[in-house]
């Protein structure tokens, strides 16, 4: 079974731009969660989608948004990029419920 | 606000040593606790714990949960250099069927030959 895939793997943007990241979950998984990982803050929860609906949201500004499609693929968008948005963005999929989540390789975003 | 605290933050040992990593938590609507290992890429799943006192074991790694005292430990026996990684503890919480993970800061384990 193929794992979680994320594209692109690396991105370099400048302040003020916007970016869209993509995540394809493991086949059969309907829940997709997004996390931001930085050296200072560790792994922080952004939001979770299940069946195209956002079920949970972390404490991030409205510049961070996402969506999920009918095939469970998910996208995350960050508008008006700031230097502090530089991070590894991880997507994780699960069957839903309270079980384990499986992570993709991440997208490394650098904002200059 | 949900909180997960891991200790120690970093640990340096020699091959063959046994290590114990700690994870304490304060969350509402606890559902499960997960341990992950992160090397240079994405976290890889190790264990999921939902019940107190039941040890989960995989090779040289084992973990147990205490829901009364709100903590978990991850033990690694006979450590090897390949165990060098960041070990992350995460708690699944939530009142709906769809949990969110709250992660601890991680423990950086370095195993010297």
mmCIF file of N, CA and C in Angstrom, chain A residues 2-102:
data_model
loop_
_atom_site.group_PDB
_atom_site.id
_atom_site.type_symbol
_atom_site.label_atom_id
_atom_site.label_comp_id
_atom_site.label_asym_id
_atom_site.label_seq_id
_atom_site.Cartn_x
_atom_site.Cartn_y
_atom_site.Cartn_z
ATOM 1 N N UNK A 2 0.619 2.168 -0.892
ATOM 2 C CA UNK A 2 1.424 3.377 -0.959
ATOM 3 C C UNK A 2 1.178 4.213 0.286
ATOM 4 N N UNK A 3 2.247 4.945 0.679
ATOM 5 C CA UNK A 3 2.129 5.780 1.862
ATOM 6 C C UNK A 3 1.530 7.131 1.531
ATOM 7 N N UNK A 4 1.614 8.023 2.495
ATOM 8 C CA UNK A 4 1.135 9.388 2.314
ATOM 9 C C UNK A 4 2.143 10.133 1.425
ATOM 10 N N UNK A 5 1.642 10.819 0.432
ATOM 11 C CA UNK A 5 2.541 11.590 -0.431
ATOM 12 C C UNK A 5 2.223 13.057 -0.315
ATOM 13 N N UNK A 6 3.260 13.870 -0.416
ATOM 14 C CA UNK A 6 3.105 15.317 -0.347
ATOM 15 C C UNK A 6 3.896 15.955 -1.480
ATOM 16 N N UNK A 7 3.304 16.967 -2.059
ATOM 17 C CA UNK A 7 3.989 17.729 -3.104
ATOM 18 C C UNK A 7 3.751 19.214 -2.911
ATOM 19 N N UNK A 8 4.707 20.062 -3.268
ATOM 20 C CA UNK A 8 6.072 19.677 -3.608
ATOM 21 C C UNK A 8 6.854 19.314 -2.349
ATOM 22 N N UNK A 9 8.048 18.813 -2.487
ATOM 23 C CA UNK A 9 8.854 18.479 -1.316
ATOM 24 C C UNK A 9 9.593 19.701 -0.777
ATOM 25 N N UNK A 10 9.917 20.623 -1.663
ATOM 26 C CA UNK A 10 10.627 21.845 -1.262
ATOM 27 C C UNK A 10 10.023 23.038 -2.006
ATOM 28 N N UNK A 11 9.972 24.157 -1.290
ATOM 29 C CA UNK A 11 9.431 25.381 -1.870
ATOM 30 C C UNK A 11 10.200 26.574 -1.316
ATOM 31 N N UNK A 12 10.517 27.502 -2.198
ATOM 32 C CA UNK A 12 11.093 28.763 -1.742
ATOM 33 C C UNK A 12 10.192 29.883 -2.249
ATOM 34 N N UNK A 13 9.741 30.712 -1.327
ATOM 35 C CA UNK A 13 8.851 31.825 -1.666
ATOM 36 C C UNK A 13 9.375 33.089 -1.005
ATOM 37 N N UNK A 14 8.819 34.218 -1.419
ATOM 38 C CA UNK A 14 9.174 35.482 -0.782
ATOM 39 C C UNK A 14 7.986 35.999 0.023
ATOM 40 N N UNK A 15 8.288 36.868 0.948
ATOM 41 C CA UNK A 15 7.246 37.433 1.811
ATOM 42 C C UNK A 15 6.125 38.044 0.976
ATOM 43 N N UNK A 16 4.907 37.831 1.432
ATOM 44 C CA UNK A 16 3.765 38.398 0.734
ATOM 45 C C UNK A 16 3.138 37.464 -0.285
ATOM 46 N N UNK A 17 3.895 36.485 -0.736
ATOM 47 C CA UNK A 17 3.335 35.535 -1.701
ATOM 48 C C UNK A 17 2.410 34.552 -1.000
ATOM 49 N N UNK A 18 1.741 33.743 -1.809
ATOM 50 C CA UNK A 18 0.938 32.683 -1.222
ATOM 51 C C UNK A 18 1.427 31.339 -1.762
ATOM 52 N N UNK A 19 1.054 30.264 -1.068
ATOM 53 C CA UNK A 19 1.536 28.949 -1.445
ATOM 54 C C UNK A 19 0.437 27.909 -1.212
ATOM 55 N N UNK A 20 0.426 26.896 -2.048
ATOM 56 C CA UNK A 20 -0.512 25.777 -1.885
ATOM 57 C C UNK A 20 0.273 24.478 -1.820
ATOM 58 N N UNK A 21 0.020 23.709 -0.791
ATOM 59 C CA UNK A 21 0.664 22.414 -0.598
ATOM 60 C C UNK A 21 -0.379 21.316 -0.763
ATOM 61 N N UNK A 22 0.074 20.181 -1.268
ATOM 62 C CA UNK A 22 -0.861 19.099 -1.544
ATOM 63 C C UNK A 22 -0.497 17.830 -0.781
ATOM 64 N N UNK A 23 -1.520 17.071 -0.422
ATOM 65 C CA UNK A 23 -1.320 15.829 0.328
ATOM 66 C C UNK A 23 -2.283 14.769 -0.188
ATOM 67 N N UNK A 24 -1.738 13.601 -0.506
ATOM 68 C CA UNK A 24 -2.585 12.458 -0.882
ATOM 69 C C UNK A 24 -2.476 11.402 0.204
ATOM 70 N N UNK A 25 -3.581 11.060 0.842
ATOM 71 C CA UNK A 25 -3.519 10.117 1.965
ATOM 72 C C UNK A 25 -3.366 8.682 1.489
ATOM 73 N N UNK A 26 -3.142 7.812 2.444
ATOM 74 C CA UNK A 26 -3.114 6.371 2.171
ATOM 75 C C UNK A 26 -4.498 5.966 1.676
ATOM 76 N N UNK A 27 -4.522 5.090 0.696
ATOM 77 C CA UNK A 27 -5.784 4.655 0.129
ATOM 78 C C UNK A 27 -6.713 4.110 1.227
ATOM 79 N N UNK A 28 -7.930 4.610 1.232
ATOM 80 C CA UNK A 28 -8.897 4.165 2.238
ATOM 81 C C UNK A 28 -8.961 5.057 3.460
ATOM 82 N N UNK A 29 -7.961 5.906 3.637
ATOM 83 C CA UNK A 29 -7.973 6.839 4.768
ATOM 84 C C UNK A 29 -8.798 8.069 4.399
ATOM 85 N N UNK A 30 -9.680 8.454 5.304
ATOM 86 C CA UNK A 30 -10.551 9.581 5.014
ATOM 87 C C UNK A 30 -10.223 10.823 5.838
ATOM 88 N N UNK A 31 -9.350 10.649 6.811
ATOM 89 C CA UNK A 31 -8.971 11.783 7.656
ATOM 90 C C UNK A 31 -7.584 12.263 7.273
ATOM 91 N N UNK A 32 -7.458 13.566 7.085
ATOM 92 C CA UNK A 32 -6.167 14.180 6.777
ATOM 93 C C UNK A 32 -5.944 15.321 7.744
ATOM 94 N N UNK A 33 -4.776 15.301 8.395
ATOM 95 C CA UNK A 33 -4.412 16.378 9.316
ATOM 96 C C UNK A 33 -3.152 17.052 8.818
ATOM 97 N N UNK A 34 -3.022 18.322 9.143
ATOM 98 C CA UNK A 34 -1.834 19.092 8.770
ATOM 99 C C UNK A 34 -1.143 19.600 10.019
ATOM 100 N N UNK A 35 0.203 19.595 9.978
ATOM 101 C CA UNK A 35 1.010 20.054 11.090
ATOM 102 C C UNK A 35 2.141 20.931 10.572
ATOM 103 N N UNK A 36 2.541 21.881 11.412
ATOM 104 C CA UNK A 36 3.707 22.706 11.132
ATOM 105 C C UNK A 36 4.803 22.322 12.117
ATOM 106 N N UNK A 37 5.997 22.085 11.614
ATOM 107 C CA UNK A 37 7.108 21.742 12.493
ATOM 108 C C UNK A 37 8.234 22.748 12.334
ATOM 109 N N UNK A 38 8.604 23.395 13.434
ATOM 110 C CA UNK A 38 9.727 24.318 13.467
ATOM 111 C C UNK A 38 10.623 23.947 14.631
ATOM 112 N N UNK A 39 11.894 24.315 14.562
ATOM 113 C CA UNK A 39 12.810 23.974 15.669
ATOM 114 C C UNK A 39 12.360 24.566 17.002
ATOM 115 N N UNK A 40 11.785 25.745 16.970
ATOM 116 C CA UNK A 40 11.424 26.392 18.225
ATOM 117 C C UNK A 40 10.121 25.921 18.820
ATOM 118 N N UNK A 41 9.143 25.613 17.977
ATOM 119 C CA UNK A 41 7.799 25.284 18.446
ATOM 120 C C UNK A 41 7.459 23.809 18.353
ATOM 121 N N UNK A 42 8.310 23.037 17.718
ATOM 122 C CA UNK A 42 7.998 21.619 17.573
ATOM 123 C C UNK A 42 6.876 21.410 16.575
ATOM 124 N N UNK A 43 6.142 20.335 16.761
ATOM 125 C CA UNK A 43 5.034 19.981 15.868
ATOM 126 C C UNK A 43 3.741 20.596 16.382
ATOM 127 N N UNK A 44 3.120 21.414 15.558
ATOM 128 C CA UNK A 44 1.880 22.053 15.977
ATOM 129 C C UNK A 44 0.768 21.733 14.993
ATOM 130 N N UNK A 45 -0.388 21.433 15.551
ATOM 131 C CA UNK A 45 -1.553 21.030 14.778
ATOM 132 C C UNK A 45 -2.160 22.241 14.071
ATOM 133 N N UNK A 46 -2.409 22.087 12.781
ATOM 134 C CA UNK A 46 -3.043 23.153 12.006
ATOM 135 C C UNK A 46 -4.542 22.908 11.869
ATOM 136 N N UNK A 47 -4.901 21.815 11.213
ATOM 137 C CA UNK A 47 -6.310 21.459 11.073
ATOM 138 C C UNK A 47 -6.445 20.027 10.601
ATOM 139 N N UNK A 48 -7.675 19.542 10.723
ATOM 140 C CA UNK A 48 -7.970 18.180 10.314
ATOM 141 C C UNK A 48 -9.238 18.165 9.471
ATOM 142 N N UNK A 49 -9.211 17.348 8.427
ATOM 143 C CA UNK A 49 -10.368 17.193 7.557
ATOM 144 C C UNK A 49 -10.813 15.747 7.516
ATOM 145 N N UNK A 50 -12.108 15.585 7.432
ATOM 146 C CA UNK A 50 -12.687 14.253 7.275
ATOM 147 C C UNK A 50 -13.905 14.405 6.378
ATOM 148 N N UNK A 51 -13.944 13.615 5.315
ATOM 149 C CA UNK A 51 -15.065 13.686 4.372
ATOM 150 C C UNK A 51 -15.364 15.123 3.962
ATOM 151 N N UNK A 52 -14.313 15.826 3.572
ATOM 152 C CA UNK A 52 -14.397 17.189 3.006
ATOM 153 C C UNK A 52 -14.812 18.244 4.018
ATOM 154 N N UNK A 53 -14.877 17.890 5.300
ATOM 155 C CA UNK A 53 -15.282 18.847 6.324
ATOM 156 C C UNK A 53 -14.140 19.065 7.310
ATOM 157 N N UNK A 54 -13.907 20.313 7.651
ATOM 158 C CA UNK A 54 -12.909 20.603 8.682
ATOM 159 C C UNK A 54 -13.514 20.294 10.037
ATOM 160 N N UNK A 55 -12.870 19.353 10.770
ATOM 161 C CA UNK A 55 -13.420 18.931 12.056
ATOM 162 C C UNK A 55 -12.728 19.594 13.226
ATOM 163 N N UNK A 56 -11.453 19.877 13.061
ATOM 164 C CA UNK A 56 -10.673 20.483 14.145
ATOM 165 C C UNK A 56 -9.742 21.520 13.570
ATOM 166 N N UNK A 57 -9.473 22.535 14.361
ATOM 167 C CA UNK A 57 -8.577 23.592 13.899
ATOM 168 C C UNK A 57 -7.666 23.974 15.049
ATOM 169 N N UNK A 58 -6.382 24.199 14.747
ATOM 170 C CA UNK A 58 -5.430 24.647 15.747
ATOM 171 C C UNK A 58 -5.420 26.159 15.845
ATOM 172 N N UNK A 59 -4.470 26.672 16.622
ATOM 173 C CA UNK A 59 -4.407 28.109 16.873
ATOM 174 C C UNK A 59 -3.493 28.814 15.885
ATOM 175 N N UNK A 60 -3.891 28.843 14.655
ATOM 176 C CA UNK A 60 -3.135 29.535 13.612
ATOM 177 C C UNK A 60 -4.011 30.631 13.009
ATOM 178 N N UNK A 61 -3.358 31.688 12.480
ATOM 179 C CA UNK A 61 -4.162 32.774 11.904
ATOM 180 C C UNK A 61 -4.916 32.325 10.655
ATOM 181 N N UNK A 62 -5.867 33.161 10.264
ATOM 182 C CA UNK A 62 -6.713 32.845 9.119
ATOM 183 C C UNK A 62 -5.973 32.757 7.798
ATOM 184 N N UNK A 63 -4.693 33.182 7.794
ATOM 185 C CA UNK A 63 -3.907 33.056 6.552
ATOM 186 C C UNK A 63 -3.687 31.591 6.174
ATOM 187 N N UNK A 64 -3.850 30.741 7.158
ATOM 188 C CA UNK A 64 -3.690 29.297 6.937
ATOM 189 C C UNK A 64 -5.067 28.694 6.701
ATOM 190 N N UNK A 65 -5.247 28.070 5.576
ATOM 191 C CA UNK A 65 -6.538 27.468 5.271
ATOM 192 C C UNK A 65 -6.315 26.148 4.550
ATOM 193 N N UNK A 66 -7.352 25.370 4.456
ATOM 194 C CA UNK A 66 -7.218 24.086 3.788
ATOM 195 C C UNK A 66 -8.527 23.642 3.204
ATOM 196 N N UNK A 67 -8.452 22.541 2.511
ATOM 197 C CA UNK A 67 -9.669 21.921 2.022
ATOM 198 C C UNK A 67 -9.386 20.458 1.714
ATOM 199 N N UNK A 68 -10.455 19.709 1.589
ATOM 200 C CA UNK A 68 -10.312 18.300 1.252
ATOM 201 C C UNK A 68 -11.287 17.981 0.130
ATOM 202 N N UNK A 69 -10.828 17.171 -0.790
ATOM 203 C CA UNK A 69 -11.643 16.828 -1.951
ATOM 204 C C UNK A 69 -12.351 15.492 -1.729
ATOM 205 N N UNK A 70 -13.236 15.168 -2.647
ATOM 206 C CA UNK A 70 -14.043 13.957 -2.482
ATOM 207 C C UNK A 70 -13.200 12.678 -2.514
ATOM 208 N N UNK A 71 -12.011 12.750 -3.098
ATOM 209 C CA UNK A 71 -11.127 11.571 -3.117
ATOM 210 C C UNK A 71 -10.186 11.556 -1.902
ATOM 211 N N UNK A 72 -10.453 12.399 -0.924
ATOM 212 C CA UNK A 72 -9.698 12.536 0.335
ATOM 213 C C UNK A 72 -8.387 13.296 0.200
ATOM 214 N N UNK A 73 -7.977 13.602 -0.994
ATOM 215 C CA UNK A 73 -6.778 14.444 -1.147
ATOM 216 C C UNK A 73 -7.035 15.802 -0.506
ATOM 217 N N UNK A 74 -5.974 16.378 0.029
ATOM 218 C CA UNK A 74 -6.155 17.650 0.727
ATOM 219 C C UNK A 74 -5.123 18.656 0.258
ATOM 220 N N UNK A 75 -5.497 19.896 0.332
ATOM 221 C CA UNK A 75 -4.581 21.000 0.047
ATOM 222 C C UNK A 75 -4.572 21.946 1.227
ATOM 223 N N UNK A 76 -3.426 22.569 1.426
ATOM 224 C CA UNK A 76 -3.287 23.597 2.438
ATOM 225 C C UNK A 76 -2.771 24.857 1.753
ATOM 226 N N UNK A 77 -3.328 25.975 2.107
ATOM 227 C CA UNK A 77 -2.941 27.245 1.503
ATOM 228 C C UNK A 77 -2.473 28.209 2.591
ATOM 229 N N UNK A 78 -1.397 28.891 2.302
ATOM 230 C CA UNK A 78 -0.950 29.949 3.206
ATOM 231 C C UNK A 78 -0.845 31.219 2.366
ATOM 232 N N UNK A 79 -1.568 32.251 2.769
ATOM 233 C CA UNK A 79 -1.541 33.512 2.029
ATOM 234 C C UNK A 79 -0.651 34.512 2.764
ATOM 235 N N UNK A 80 -0.243 35.531 2.053
ATOM 236 C CA UNK A 80 0.575 36.613 2.598
ATOM 237 C C UNK A 80 1.692 36.053 3.489
ATOM 238 N N UNK A 81 2.562 35.307 2.885
ATOM 239 C CA UNK A 81 3.606 34.611 3.629
ATOM 240 C C UNK A 81 4.476 35.561 4.442
ATOM 241 N N UNK A 82 4.849 35.069 5.642
ATOM 242 C CA UNK A 82 5.758 35.798 6.518
ATOM 243 C C UNK A 82 7.004 34.938 6.728
ATOM 244 N N UNK A 83 8.084 35.609 7.155
ATOM 245 C CA UNK A 83 9.320 34.870 7.379
ATOM 246 C C UNK A 83 9.114 33.721 8.357
ATOM 247 N N UNK A 84 8.286 33.942 9.350
ATOM 248 C CA UNK A 84 8.033 32.942 10.390
ATOM 249 C C UNK A 84 7.264 31.726 9.907
ATOM 250 N N UNK A 85 6.783 31.768 8.678
ATOM 251 C CA UNK A 85 6.069 30.611 8.131
ATOM 252 C C UNK A 85 7.038 29.559 7.604
ATOM 253 N N UNK A 86 8.310 29.886 7.566
ATOM 254 C CA UNK A 86 9.308 28.904 7.132
ATOM 255 C C UNK A 86 9.270 27.711 8.088
ATOM 256 N N UNK A 87 9.049 26.538 7.550
ATOM 257 C CA UNK A 87 8.853 25.358 8.396
ATOM 258 C C UNK A 87 8.736 24.123 7.531
ATOM 259 N N UNK A 88 8.698 22.994 8.204
ATOM 260 C CA UNK A 88 8.353 21.741 7.549
ATOM 261 C C UNK A 88 6.858 21.522 7.777
ATOM 262 N N UNK A 89 6.114 21.379 6.698
ATOM 263 C CA UNK A 89 4.676 21.148 6.805
ATOM 264 C C UNK A 89 4.399 19.674 6.544
ATOM 265 N N UNK A 90 3.831 19.045 7.550
ATOM 266 C CA UNK A 90 3.577 17.610 7.501
ATOM 267 C C UNK A 90 2.083 17.343 7.400
ATOM 268 N N UNK A 91 1.782 16.371 6.586
ATOM 269 C CA UNK A 91 0.414 15.910 6.439
ATOM 270 C C UNK A 91 0.363 14.490 6.992
ATOM 271 N N UNK A 92 -0.726 14.150 7.642
ATOM 272 C CA UNK A 92 -0.878 12.797 8.179
ATOM 273 C C UNK A 92 -2.265 12.290 7.848
ATOM 274 N N UNK A 93 -2.359 11.013 7.556
ATOM 275 C CA UNK A 93 -3.680 10.448 7.275
ATOM 276 C C UNK A 93 -4.008 9.315 8.246
ATOM 277 N N UNK A 94 -5.279 9.093 8.420
ATOM 278 C CA UNK A 94 -5.738 7.997 9.273
ATOM 279 C C UNK A 94 -7.119 7.575 8.811
ATOM 280 N N UNK A 95 -7.572 6.493 9.386
ATOM 281 C CA UNK A 95 -8.919 6.026 9.058
ATOM 282 C C UNK A 95 -9.970 6.951 9.646
ATOM 283 N N UNK A 96 -9.547 7.727 10.637
ATOM 284 C CA UNK A 96 -10.481 8.562 11.383
ATOM 285 C C UNK A 96 -10.559 8.013 12.779
ATOM 286 N N UNK A 97 -11.321 8.603 13.633
ATOM 287 C CA UNK A 97 -11.390 8.113 15.001
ATOM 288 C C UNK A 97 -10.150 8.484 15.778
ATOM 289 N N UNK A 98 -9.758 7.654 16.727
ATOM 290 C CA UNK A 98 -8.674 8.005 17.632
ATOM 291 C C UNK A 98 -7.417 7.204 17.386
ATOM 292 N N UNK A 99 -7.305 6.620 16.231
ATOM 293 C CA UNK A 99 -6.171 5.750 15.951
ATOM 294 C C UNK A 99 -4.938 6.499 15.504
ATOM 295 N N UNK A 100 -3.924 5.704 15.150
ATOM 296 C CA UNK A 100 -2.650 6.304 14.757
ATOM 297 C C UNK A 100 -2.777 7.042 13.431
ATOM 298 N N UNK A 101 -1.915 8.052 13.282
ATOM 299 C CA UNK A 101 -1.839 8.809 12.049
ATOM 300 C C UNK A 101 -0.509 8.492 11.382
ATOM 301 N N UNK A 102 -0.522 8.428 10.071
ATOM 302 C CA UNK A 102 0.670 8.101 9.305
ATOM 303 C C UNK A 102 1.090 9.345 8.534
#
